[in-house]
Amino acid sequence: MVYKNILDLIGNTPIVQLNSFDIRESNLYIKLENLNPMGSIKDRIGLSMIENAEREGKIKPGGTIVEATAGNTGLGLTLAATLKGYKIILVIPDKMSKEKVDHLSAMGAEILMTRSDVEKGHPEYYQDYAERIAEEIPGAFYIDQFSNPYNPLAHELKTGPEIWEQMNGNIDAIVLGVGSAGTIGGLTSYFKKVKPDIKFILADPAGSILKDYFYHKEFGKPGSWLVEGIGEDFIPIHSDFSLVREAYSISDKEAFSTARKLLREEGIFSGSSTGVLLAAAVKYAQQTKKPENILTFSCDTGNKYLSKMYNDAWLEENI
Ligand SMILES: Cc1ncc(COP(=O)(O)O)c(C=O)c1O
């Protein structure tokens, strides 16, 4: 089959069974979002948010798209913007991996680097900074994955139905992380319609406030973590925890070693957040009352982390 252009290759990612993790009698599956054209689950929302902004007249031909992004959303947006002829400006916190930033620059995105060590409300916080830039540039549109309804909708209309169909409805639990909360928001809306008793398991990097918020509806001061793309220091508005039954907090060290095991033993080359999800999936599988069919995601490709968690010297220095 020949595709019309690269955007047609977004989504419809395969699901693979994992065989080397200690999960008792359960089955563990992983949906390979790393195989999207730009290498992450965020390609889906890049396309969805741009096409809907066009449809609603929020971006005009030759216009500029601005976003605050940890990298992957930037890559997805840059792909769609490139094919559709828009300029793109991305505000990126400085802890993000060099591979992602270099990839974005190579594609022609304009990068504005900002501080990772400031919280929401600070003028240099990446989201506040992006919003300000978009107001200053005529004809610019701040796409804002954190409030854009076409972020969760991409998962409600595509990711959810794909999972349901690929698993033939034989699925008990989904283990997932929260960054912008688009995935959890969209999958919750979809699965409430087809299988409202499905269990969502929240996988959260240690230092993020989401696990405490889920259990206690309150949280203390956020810590810091090295895993990229998931975990938050606030509650994103797309968050919907109504299907979440349990939450696990996973250290950077455990996330990195789990992602490295996934590569060494299963040949699946994923990023650091996948290590968080998979470590949580294994913990969950080890304590279920009955065997379950458990699905998680390879959220992005390991290529973006060769200088970090796949680099022994970096690991030694940082863990
Ligand atoms: C790299 C990365 N970004 C983001 C997310 C989370 O997605 P969302 O922004 O939809 O919450 C994940 C995991 O699901 C991820 O691994």
Short mmCIF file of C-alpha atoms and ligand atoms in Angstrom, two decimals:
data_model
loop_
_atom_site.label_atom_id
_atom_site.label_comp_id
_atom_site.label_asym_id
_atom_site.label_seq_id
_atom_site.Cartn_x
_atom_site.Cartn_y
_atom_site.Cartn_z
CA MET A 1 0.00 0.00 0.00
CA VAL A 2 1.24 3.51 -0.87
CA TYR A 3 0.32 6.36 1.48
CA LYS A 4 -0.64 9.86 0.32
CA ASN A 5 1.86 11.53 2.65
CA ILE A 6 3.62 10.89 5.96
CA LEU A 7 0.67 12.19 8.02
CA ASP A 8 -1.31 9.13 6.96
CA LEU A 9 1.17 6.99 8.89
CA ILE A 10 0.19 8.51 12.24
CA GLY A 11 -1.64 6.08 14.52
CA ASN A 12 -2.75 2.50 13.90
CA THR A 13 0.29 1.41 15.89
CA PRO A 14 0.81 -2.31 16.57
CA ILE A 15 0.41 -4.07 19.92
CA VAL A 16 3.00 -6.66 20.99
CA GLN A 17 2.92 -9.12 23.88
CA LEU A 18 5.80 -8.91 26.37
CA ASN A 19 7.39 -12.13 27.57
CA SER A 20 10.34 -11.36 29.82
CA PHE A 21 8.76 -9.58 32.79
CA ASP A 22 7.64 -11.29 36.01
CA ILE A 23 3.88 -10.77 35.80
CA ARG A 24 2.61 -14.07 37.31
CA GLU A 25 -0.31 -15.44 35.26
CA SER A 26 -1.31 -12.18 33.62
CA ASN A 27 -0.66 -11.13 30.03
CA LEU A 28 1.17 -7.90 29.36
CA TYR A 29 0.88 -6.02 26.08
CA ILE A 30 2.53 -2.87 24.79
CA LYS A 31 1.18 -0.52 22.12
CA LEU A 32 4.09 0.78 20.08
CA GLU A 33 3.50 4.52 19.87
CA ASN A 34 7.26 4.84 19.32
CA LEU A 35 6.55 3.70 15.74
CA ASN A 36 4.67 6.87 14.85
CA PRO A 37 6.55 8.93 12.19
CA MET A 38 8.15 11.31 14.69
CA GLY A 39 8.57 8.56 17.25
CA SER A 40 5.92 9.25 19.87
CA ILE A 41 2.30 9.14 21.01
CA LYS A 42 2.19 12.92 20.49
CA ASP A 43 2.09 12.73 16.68
CA ARG A 44 -1.59 11.97 17.07
CA ILE A 45 -2.39 15.20 18.89
CA GLY A 46 -0.11 17.37 16.73
CA LEU A 47 -2.18 16.50 13.69
CA SER A 48 -5.52 16.65 15.51
CA MET A 49 -4.89 20.09 17.08
CA ILE A 50 -3.62 21.65 13.83
CA GLU A 51 -6.38 20.27 11.61
CA ASN A 52 -9.06 21.44 14.01
CA ALA A 53 -7.45 24.89 14.38
CA GLU A 54 -7.55 25.16 10.57
CA ARG A 55 -11.16 24.05 10.50
CA GLU A 56 -12.11 26.63 13.14
CA GLY A 57 -10.15 29.40 11.35
CA LYS A 58 -7.69 29.84 14.24
CA ILE A 59 -4.69 29.48 11.92
CA LYS A 60 -4.58 31.05 8.50
CA PRO A 61 -2.30 30.05 5.58
CA GLY A 62 1.32 30.97 6.35
CA GLY A 63 0.46 31.53 10.04
CA THR A 64 2.54 30.74 13.12
CA ILE A 65 1.88 28.05 15.69
CA VAL A 66 3.32 28.48 19.20
CA GLU A 67 3.53 25.72 21.78
CA ALA A 68 5.07 24.96 25.16
CA THR A 69 6.40 21.46 24.87
CA ALA A 70 8.76 18.95 26.42
CA GLY A 71 9.70 17.90 22.90
CA ASN A 72 7.41 15.18 21.62
CA THR A 73 4.36 17.40 21.09
CA GLY A 74 6.72 19.80 19.35
CA LEU A 75 7.83 17.05 17.00
CA GLY A 76 4.25 16.03 16.20
CA LEU A 77 3.21 19.65 15.67
CA THR A 78 6.28 20.39 13.57
CA LEU A 79 5.54 17.45 11.28
CA ALA A 80 1.95 18.53 10.65
CA ALA A 81 2.96 22.22 10.40
CA THR A 82 5.70 21.39 7.86
CA LEU A 83 3.36 19.51 5.57
CA LYS A 84 0.74 22.23 5.87
CA GLY A 85 3.10 25.22 5.46
CA TYR A 86 2.97 26.86 8.92
CA LYS A 87 5.82 28.38 10.89
CA ILE A 88 6.35 26.89 14.34
CA ILE A 89 7.86 28.33 17.54
CA LEU A 90 8.44 26.01 20.50
CA VAL A 91 9.23 26.93 24.11
CA ILE A 92 11.16 24.07 25.72
CA PRO A 93 12.34 23.59 29.32
CA ASP A 94 16.10 23.13 29.43
CA LYS A 95 16.08 19.64 31.01
CA MET A 96 14.86 18.10 27.76
CA SER A 97 17.11 15.78 25.81
CA LYS A 98 19.46 17.21 23.21
CA GLU A 99 18.30 14.67 20.63
CA LYS A 100 14.73 16.03 20.71
CA VAL A 101 15.87 19.63 20.47
CA ASP A 102 18.33 18.88 17.64
CA HIS A 103 15.62 16.97 15.79
CA LEU A 104 13.24 19.94 16.09
CA SER A 105 15.87 22.40 14.90
CA ALA A 106 16.72 20.14 11.95
CA MET A 107 13.06 20.24 10.95
CA GLY A 108 13.08 24.05 10.95
CA ALA A 109 11.23 24.74 14.20
CA GLU A 110 12.28 27.88 16.09
CA ILE A 111 13.32 26.88 19.62
CA LEU A 112 13.11 29.14 22.66
CA MET A 113 14.84 27.45 25.59
CA THR A 114 13.60 28.27 29.08
CA ARG A 115 14.19 27.21 32.68
CA SER A 116 13.06 23.81 34.02
CA ASP A 117 13.44 24.85 37.65
CA VAL A 118 10.55 27.32 37.88
CA GLU A 119 6.89 26.61 38.62
CA LYS A 120 3.63 27.66 37.00
CA GLY A 121 3.09 31.40 37.45
CA HIS A 122 6.77 32.28 36.96
CA PRO A 123 7.32 34.32 33.74
CA GLU A 124 9.96 31.83 32.58
CA TYR A 125 7.74 28.79 33.18
CA TYR A 126 7.45 27.25 29.72
CA GLN A 127 3.66 27.53 29.39
CA ASP A 128 3.44 31.14 30.62
CA TYR A 129 6.32 32.05 28.31
CA ALA A 130 4.65 30.45 25.24
CA GLU A 131 1.33 32.16 25.93
CA ARG A 132 3.07 35.54 26.15
CA ILE A 133 5.02 34.99 22.89
CA ALA A 134 1.82 34.05 21.02
CA GLU A 135 0.15 37.29 22.18
CA GLU A 136 3.11 39.32 20.94
CA ILE A 137 3.33 37.84 17.40
CA PRO A 138 0.59 38.94 14.96
CA GLY A 139 -1.38 36.00 13.54
CA ALA A 140 0.17 33.52 15.97
CA PHE A 141 -1.91 30.82 17.62
CA TYR A 142 -0.95 29.30 20.99
CA ILE A 143 -2.06 25.74 20.44
CA ASP A 144 -1.80 24.83 24.16
CA GLN A 145 -2.10 21.06 24.47
CA PHE A 146 -2.97 21.56 28.14
CA SER A 147 -6.31 23.19 27.36
CA ASN A 148 -6.89 22.21 23.71
CA PRO A 149 -9.91 19.85 23.48
CA TYR A 150 -8.50 18.23 20.32
CA ASN A 151 -5.69 16.74 22.40
CA PRO A 152 -7.91 14.30 24.36
CA LEU A 153 -10.27 13.98 21.41
CA ALA A 154 -7.48 12.45 19.29
CA HIS A 155 -7.25 9.64 21.84
CA GLU A 156 -11.00 9.30 22.25
CA LEU A 157 -11.55 8.99 18.49
CA LYS A 158 -8.42 7.04 17.49
CA THR A 159 -6.21 5.54 20.23
CA GLY A 160 -9.13 4.14 22.25
CA PRO A 161 -10.96 2.47 19.33
CA GLU A 162 -7.65 1.04 18.03
CA ILE A 163 -6.94 -0.60 21.41
CA TRP A 164 -10.47 -1.99 21.72
CA GLU A 165 -10.38 -3.46 18.22
CA GLN A 166 -6.81 -4.82 18.38
CA MET A 167 -7.49 -6.54 21.73
CA ASN A 168 -10.87 -7.88 20.53
CA GLY A 169 -12.34 -6.37 23.68
CA ASN A 170 -10.20 -8.69 25.87
CA ILE A 171 -8.62 -6.07 28.06
CA ASP A 172 -8.84 -5.61 31.83
CA ALA A 173 -6.40 -2.80 32.61
CA ILE A 174 -4.51 0.03 30.95
CA VAL A 175 -1.37 1.41 32.60
CA LEU A 176 -0.70 5.00 31.59
CA GLY A 177 1.10 8.18 32.52
CA VAL A 178 -0.10 11.77 32.64
CA GLY A 179 1.65 14.75 31.10
CA SER A 180 -0.93 17.02 29.48
CA ALA A 181 -3.53 14.38 30.47
CA GLY A 182 -4.77 14.13 26.89
CA THR A 183 -4.26 10.37 26.81
CA ILE A 184 -6.03 9.70 30.11
CA GLY A 185 -8.81 12.19 29.34
CA GLY A 186 -9.50 10.79 25.87
CA LEU A 187 -9.20 7.13 26.81
CA THR A 188 -11.48 7.65 29.81
CA SER A 189 -14.18 9.19 27.59
CA TYR A 190 -13.88 6.31 25.11
CA PHE A 191 -13.72 3.38 27.55
CA LYS A 192 -16.63 4.72 29.61
CA LYS A 193 -18.71 4.05 26.51
CA VAL A 194 -17.41 0.55 25.64
CA LYS A 195 -16.12 -0.94 28.94
CA PRO A 196 -16.81 1.25 31.96
CA ASP A 197 -15.37 -1.35 34.37
CA ILE A 198 -11.92 -1.25 32.77
CA LYS A 199 -9.17 -0.42 35.29
CA PHE A 200 -6.81 2.44 34.58
CA ILE A 201 -3.54 2.33 36.51
CA LEU A 202 -1.69 5.60 36.92
CA ALA A 203 2.08 5.41 36.50
CA ASP A 204 3.71 8.49 37.99
CA PRO A 205 7.37 9.49 38.27
CA ALA A 206 8.52 9.91 41.90
CA GLY A 207 8.43 13.67 42.62
CA SER A 208 5.24 14.28 40.60
CA ILE A 209 2.18 15.25 42.62
CA LEU A 210 -0.36 13.19 40.64
CA LYS A 211 -0.23 9.99 42.70
CA ASP A 212 -0.79 11.88 45.97
CA TYR A 213 -3.56 13.87 44.37
CA PHE A 214 -5.26 10.66 43.21
CA TYR A 215 -5.15 9.06 46.67
CA HIS A 216 -5.64 12.08 48.95
CA LYS A 217 -7.05 14.86 46.71
CA GLU A 218 -4.20 17.01 47.95
CA PHE A 219 -0.49 17.20 47.48
CA GLY A 220 2.69 18.63 48.90
CA LYS A 221 5.58 20.39 47.24
CA PRO A 222 6.58 18.75 43.95
CA GLY A 223 10.02 17.17 43.70
CA SER A 224 12.09 16.82 40.55
CA TRP A 225 12.54 13.85 38.25
CA LEU A 226 14.60 13.03 35.19
CA VAL A 227 11.99 11.05 33.26
CA GLU A 228 10.62 13.15 30.40
CA GLY A 229 7.04 13.72 29.28
CA ILE A 230 5.02 12.54 32.28
CA GLY A 231 4.48 13.67 35.85
CA GLU A 232 3.27 17.13 36.83
CA ASP A 233 3.51 19.83 39.48
CA PHE A 234 -0.14 20.82 38.97
CA ILE A 235 -3.37 19.06 37.94
CA PRO A 236 -3.83 19.39 34.14
CA ILE A 237 -7.38 20.32 33.19
CA HIS A 238 -7.81 17.30 30.88
CA SER A 239 -7.21 15.01 33.89
CA ASP A 240 -9.98 12.53 34.47
CA PHE A 241 -9.13 9.96 37.11
CA SER A 242 -12.60 8.40 37.26
CA LEU A 243 -11.44 5.04 35.84
CA VAL A 244 -8.15 5.01 37.79
CA ARG A 245 -8.08 2.28 40.47
CA GLU A 246 -4.47 2.44 41.59
CA ALA A 247 -1.42 4.67 41.21
CA TYR A 248 2.25 3.80 41.46
CA SER A 249 5.16 6.13 42.01
CA ILE A 250 8.29 5.02 40.13
CA SER A 251 11.82 6.32 40.73
CA ASP A 252 14.03 7.49 37.88
CA LYS A 253 16.38 4.61 38.64
CA GLU A 254 13.65 1.98 38.31
CA ALA A 255 12.24 3.65 35.19
CA PHE A 256 15.63 3.66 33.46
CA SER A 257 16.49 0.07 34.38
CA THR A 258 13.05 -1.13 33.24
CA ALA A 259 13.34 0.66 29.87
CA ARG A 260 16.84 -0.79 29.42
CA LYS A 261 15.53 -4.29 30.18
CA LEU A 262 12.76 -3.76 27.61
CA LEU A 263 15.43 -3.06 25.01
CA ARG A 264 17.87 -5.81 26.03
CA GLU A 265 15.31 -8.57 26.47
CA GLU A 266 12.42 -7.66 24.19
CA GLY A 267 14.18 -5.54 21.55
CA ILE A 268 11.82 -2.59 22.05
CA PHE A 269 13.66 0.73 22.08
CA SER A 270 11.65 3.19 24.17
CA GLY A 271 12.05 6.37 26.19
CA SER A 272 12.21 6.99 29.91
CA SER A 273 8.47 7.43 30.46
CA THR A 274 7.90 3.94 29.05
CA GLY A 275 10.12 2.69 31.87
CA VAL A 276 7.74 4.32 34.39
CA LEU A 277 4.67 2.78 32.74
CA LEU A 278 6.18 -0.66 32.43
CA ALA A 279 7.53 -0.74 35.99
CA ALA A 280 4.05 0.22 37.24
CA ALA A 281 2.43 -2.41 34.98
CA VAL A 282 4.69 -5.12 36.44
CA LYS A 283 3.92 -4.03 40.04
CA TYR A 284 0.21 -4.04 39.25
CA ALA A 285 0.37 -7.49 37.59
CA GLN A 286 2.17 -8.93 40.61
CA GLN A 287 -0.76 -8.20 42.92
CA THR A 288 -3.95 -8.78 40.91
CA LYS A 289 -6.37 -11.33 42.42
CA LYS A 290 -6.90 -13.02 39.04
CA PRO A 291 -4.80 -13.08 35.84
CA GLU A 292 -5.56 -10.04 33.71
CA ASN A 293 -4.90 -8.71 30.22
CA ILE A 294 -2.90 -5.57 30.87
CA LEU A 295 -1.94 -3.02 28.22
CA THR A 296 0.61 -0.26 28.43
CA PHE A 297 2.40 2.01 25.93
CA SER A 298 5.81 2.47 24.44
CA CYS A 299 5.27 6.23 24.50
CA ASP A 300 8.31 7.31 22.53
CA THR A 301 11.47 5.98 20.94
CA GLY A 302 14.72 5.42 22.80
CA ASN A 303 16.64 7.21 20.04
CA LYS A 304 15.87 10.43 21.87
CA TYR A 305 17.66 9.27 25.02
CA LEU A 306 20.93 7.83 23.71
CA SER A 307 22.89 10.59 25.45
CA LYS A 308 20.95 10.07 28.67
CA MET A 309 19.50 6.88 30.12
CA TYR A 310 21.13 4.63 27.48
CA ASN A 311 24.51 6.21 28.23
CA ASP A 312 26.28 4.44 31.13
CA ALA A 313 28.42 7.46 32.08
CA TRP A 314 25.36 9.74 32.20
CA LEU A 315 23.48 7.19 34.32
CA GLU A 316 26.33 6.89 36.78
CA GLU A 317 26.51 10.65 37.16
CA ASN A 318 22.78 11.24 37.49
CA ILE A 319 21.40 8.28 39.44
C1 LIG B 1 6.99 11.19 26.35
C2 LIG B 1 5.56 11.30 26.78
N1 LIG B 1 4.89 12.44 26.69
C3 LIG B 1 3.62 12.52 27.15
C4 LIG B 1 2.97 11.43 27.67
C5 LIG B 1 1.62 11.57 28.30
O1 LIG B 1 0.71 11.97 27.49
P1 LIG B 1 -0.35 13.10 27.81
O2 LIG B 1 0.32 14.40 27.52
O3 LIG B 1 -1.42 12.75 26.87
O4 LIG B 1 -0.78 13.01 29.23
C6 LIG B 1 3.63 10.26 27.72
C7 LIG B 1 3.03 9.05 28.21
O5 LIG B 1 1.94 8.65 28.06
C8 LIG B 1 4.94 10.21 27.29
O6 LIG B 1 5.65 9.12 27.41
#
